Coordinates of C-alpha atoms and ligand atoms in Angstrom, one line a residue:
M1 CA 0.0 0.0 0.0
A2 CA 1.2 3.5 -0.8
G3 CA 2.9 5.3 2.0
E4 CA 3.0 2.3 4.4
P5 CA 6.4 1.9 6.1
L6 CA 8.8 -0.3 4.3
V7 CA 10.6 -3.0 6.3
L8 CA 13.6 -4.9 5.0
V9 CA 14.0 -8.4 6.4
V10 CA 17.4 -10.0 6.0
E11 CA 17.4 -13.7 7.0
D12 CA 19.0 -16.6 5.2
E13 CA 16.7 -19.3 6.6
P14 CA 13.7 -19.4 4.2
A15 CA 11.1 -20.6 6.8
Q16 CA 12.0 -17.8 9.3
R17 CA 12.2 -15.2 6.5
E18 CA 8.7 -16.2 5.3
V19 CA 7.2 -16.1 8.8
L20 CA 8.6 -12.7 9.4
A21 CA 7.6 -11.3 6.1
Y22 CA 4.1 -12.7 6.5
N23 CA 3.6 -11.3 10.0
I24 CA 5.1 -7.9 9.2
K25 CA 2.8 -7.6 6.2
A26 CA -0.2 -8.5 8.4
E27 CA 0.7 -5.5 10.6
G28 CA 0.1 -3.4 7.5
F29 CA 3.7 -2.7 6.5
Q30 CA 5.4 -3.3 3.2
V31 CA 8.1 -5.9 3.2
V32 CA 11.1 -6.7 1.1
T33 CA 13.4 -9.6 1.9
A34 CA 17.0 -10.5 1.3
E35 CA 18.8 -13.8 2.1
A36 CA 22.3 -12.5 2.1
G37 CA 24.3 -9.5 3.4
D38 CA 25.5 -8.2 0.0
E39 CA 22.0 -8.5 -1.4
A40 CA 20.7 -6.5 1.6
L41 CA 23.2 -3.7 1.0
D42 CA 22.2 -3.5 -2.7
L43 CA 18.6 -3.3 -1.7
V44 CA 19.1 -0.6 0.9
R45 CA 21.0 1.6 -1.7
E46 CA 18.3 1.1 -4.3
T47 CA 15.2 1.6 -2.1
P48 CA 16.0 2.7 1.4
P49 CA 13.6 1.0 3.9
D50 CA 12.2 2.6 7.0
V51 CA 13.5 -0.2 9.3
I52 CA 15.7 -3.2 8.9
V53 CA 15.4 -6.6 10.7
L54 CA 18.8 -8.1 10.3
D55 CA 20.0 -11.6 11.1
W56 CA 23.5 -11.8 12.5
M57 CA 24.5 -15.1 10.9
L58 CA 24.4 -14.6 7.2
P59 CA 26.5 -16.2 4.4
H60 CA 29.3 -14.2 2.8
V61 CA 28.7 -10.7 4.4
S62 CA 27.6 -11.1 8.0
G63 CA 24.8 -9.1 9.6
I64 CA 27.3 -7.3 11.7
E65 CA 29.2 -6.2 8.7
V66 CA 26.0 -5.1 7.0
C67 CA 25.1 -3.1 10.1
R68 CA 28.5 -1.5 10.4
Q69 CA 28.5 -0.5 6.7
L70 CA 25.0 1.0 6.9
K71 CA 25.7 2.9 10.1
M72 CA 29.0 4.3 8.7
S73 CA 27.4 5.8 5.6
G74 CA 25.6 9.2 6.0
D75 CA 22.7 8.2 3.8
T76 CA 21.8 5.0 5.6
A77 CA 23.0 5.7 9.2
R78 CA 19.6 6.9 10.3
I79 CA 17.7 3.7 9.3
P80 CA 16.9 1.8 12.5
I81 CA 18.3 -1.7 12.6
I82 CA 17.0 -4.6 14.8
M83 CA 19.6 -7.3 15.0
L84 CA 18.6 -11.0 15.4
S85 CA 20.9 -13.5 16.9
A86 CA 20.6 -17.2 17.8
R87 CA 21.9 -17.2 21.4
S88 CA 22.1 -14.7 24.1
E89 CA 25.9 -15.2 24.3
E90 CA 26.1 -14.3 20.7
M91 CA 24.0 -11.3 21.4
D92 CA 26.3 -10.2 24.1
R93 CA 29.1 -10.3 21.6
V94 CA 27.1 -8.4 19.0
R95 CA 26.4 -5.8 21.6
G96 CA 30.0 -5.7 22.6
L97 CA 31.0 -5.1 19.0
E98 CA 29.1 -1.9 19.1
T99 CA 27.8 -2.2 15.6
G100 CA 25.4 0.7 16.1
A101 CA 22.3 -1.5 15.9
D102 CA 19.3 0.2 17.4
D103 CA 17.8 -2.9 19.1
Y104 CA 18.6 -6.6 19.6
V105 CA 16.4 -9.6 19.7
T106 CA 17.6 -13.1 20.7
K107 CA 16.3 -16.2 18.8
P108 CA 14.1 -17.9 19.4
Y109 CA 11.9 -14.8 19.6
S110 CA 8.2 -14.5 19.7
V111 CA 6.8 -12.7 16.6
A112 CA 4.7 -10.5 18.8
E113 CA 7.8 -9.4 20.7
L114 CA 9.6 -8.6 17.5
L115 CA 6.6 -6.7 16.1
A116 CA 6.5 -4.6 19.3
R117 CA 10.2 -3.7 18.8
L118 CA 9.5 -2.9 15.2
R119 CA 6.7 -0.5 16.2
T120 CA 9.0 1.1 18.8
Q121 CA 11.6 1.9 16.1
L122 CA 8.9 3.1 13.6
R123 CA 7.4 5.3 16.3
R124 CA 10.8 7.0 16.6
I125 CA 11.2 7.8 12.9
R126 CA 7.6 7.7 11.5
P127 CA 5.2 8.4 14.4
A128 CA 2.2 8.6 12.1
A129 CA 2.8 5.0 10.9
V130 CA 1.9 3.6 14.2
G131 CA -1.2 5.6 15.0
E132 CA -0.1 8.8 16.8
R133 CA -0.9 12.4 16.9
L134 CA 1.3 14.8 15.1
E135 CA 1.5 18.5 15.8
F136 CA 3.0 21.4 13.9
D137 CA 2.3 24.9 15.0
D138 CA -1.5 25.1 15.2
I139 CA -2.0 22.1 13.0
L140 CA -2.9 18.8 14.7
L141 CA -3.1 15.5 12.8
D142 CA -4.8 12.6 14.5
M143 CA -3.9 9.4 12.8
T144 CA -6.3 7.3 14.9
E145 CA -9.3 9.5 14.2
H146 CA -8.0 10.3 10.7
R147 CA -8.7 14.0 11.2
V148 CA -6.8 17.2 10.9
Y149 CA -7.4 20.3 12.9
R150 CA -6.1 23.8 12.5
A151 CA -6.3 26.2 15.5
G152 CA -8.9 23.7 16.9
Q153 CA -11.0 23.8 13.7
S154 CA -11.6 20.5 11.9
L155 CA -10.5 20.5 8.3
S156 CA -11.8 18.5 5.5
L157 CA -9.0 16.9 3.5
G158 CA -9.1 14.3 0.7
P159 CA -7.2 11.0 1.2
T160 CA -4.3 12.1 -0.9
E161 CA -4.0 15.5 0.9
F162 CA -4.1 13.7 4.2
R163 CA -1.2 11.4 3.3
L164 CA 0.7 14.4 1.9
L165 CA 0.2 16.3 5.2
T166 CA 1.2 13.2 7.2
A167 CA 4.5 12.9 5.3
F168 CA 5.2 16.7 5.8
M169 CA 4.3 16.5 9.5
E170 CA 6.4 13.5 10.2
R171 CA 9.5 15.5 9.1
P172 CA 8.9 19.2 9.5
G173 CA 11.5 21.2 7.7
R174 CA 12.5 18.4 5.4
V175 CA 12.6 19.3 1.7
W176 CA 10.7 16.7 -0.3
S177 CA 11.3 16.3 -4.0
R178 CA 8.2 15.6 -6.1
E179 CA 9.7 12.2 -6.8
Q180 CA 10.0 11.4 -3.0
L181 CA 6.5 12.6 -2.4
L182 CA 5.3 10.3 -5.3
D183 CA 7.0 7.3 -3.7
R184 CA 5.7 8.1 -0.3
V185 CA 2.2 9.2 -1.0
W186 CA 1.2 7.4 -4.1
G187 CA 3.5 4.3 -3.8
R188 CA 6.5 3.1 -5.6
D189 CA 4.8 1.0 -8.2
I190 CA 2.3 3.5 -9.5
Y191 CA 3.0 5.8 -12.4
V192 CA 1.8 9.3 -11.6
D193 CA 2.9 12.5 -13.4
S194 CA 5.0 14.7 -11.1
R195 CA 2.7 17.6 -11.9
T196 CA 0.0 15.7 -10.0
V197 CA 2.0 16.4 -6.8
D198 CA 1.7 20.1 -7.5
V199 CA -2.0 19.8 -7.9
H200 CA -2.5 18.0 -4.6
V201 CA -0.1 20.3 -2.7
G202 CA -2.2 23.2 -4.0
R203 CA -5.3 21.5 -2.7
L204 CA -3.7 20.9 0.7
R205 CA -2.5 24.5 0.9
K206 CA -6.0 25.7 0.2
A207 CA -7.5 23.4 2.8
L208 CA -5.0 24.5 5.5
R209 CA -5.6 28.2 4.9
V210 CA -8.8 28.4 6.9
D211 CA -9.9 31.9 7.7
G212 CA -6.8 33.3 5.8
A213 CA -4.4 31.4 8.1
E214 CA -0.8 31.4 7.0
D215 CA 0.4 28.9 4.4
P216 CA 2.7 26.5 6.2
I217 CA 4.1 24.8 3.1
R218 CA 7.1 26.3 1.5
T219 CA 7.9 25.8 -2.2
V220 CA 11.7 25.3 -2.5
R221 CA 12.6 26.3 -6.0
G222 CA 14.2 23.5 -8.1
A223 CA 13.9 21.1 -5.1
G224 CA 10.3 20.6 -4.0
Y225 CA 8.2 21.3 -0.9
A226 CA 8.7 21.5 2.8
L227 CA 6.6 22.2 5.8
G228 CA 7.8 25.2 7.8
Ligands
LIG1 CA1 21.0 -17.0 9.8

């Protein structure tokens, strides 16, 4: 689904990989999988995921090496990584290596536990993805109620405008290119003309300017749009 968080699962054991992918999808997230470390690194560079679930023991390039490389590179350092390891002694070693992983789970783990950890990481980077309220100035976006308020007044937004505003409010100040907004709001597999983005940003602006309130969205010439 468009705009849902993308989770990369890196696990070489097919049964475990499938169980994880199935359950993460059932939570409403998008999933891509890799069975080896080098494949994972390629995938991350191609389409950066929102969170990575990374097995320690992988053929060729180990999970630790994948983690280290991703955390060293500026583009990928901010992507949360949850490391999986077979035994707690191994996990102690992983921790001791200071790979920069954001969380650690020991196998055998319960899927429910792993999903809870996943949601914790997502809450940090994409609060709206796990049903929270987002605030920016006098704008309040309630994911649970699926409503937007400005200065206490309820606004009526179309579904696309709602997703656009969600993306903006999750990362205030971030400059989004039209291409990034297309990926995020319309989805990666759908072809939409980039001018469509301008049309919907225009509608969103109009909806937000209740009673002549200030336009919170900034057009960044040659780059795209930003909130604030
Ligand atoms: Ca493994």
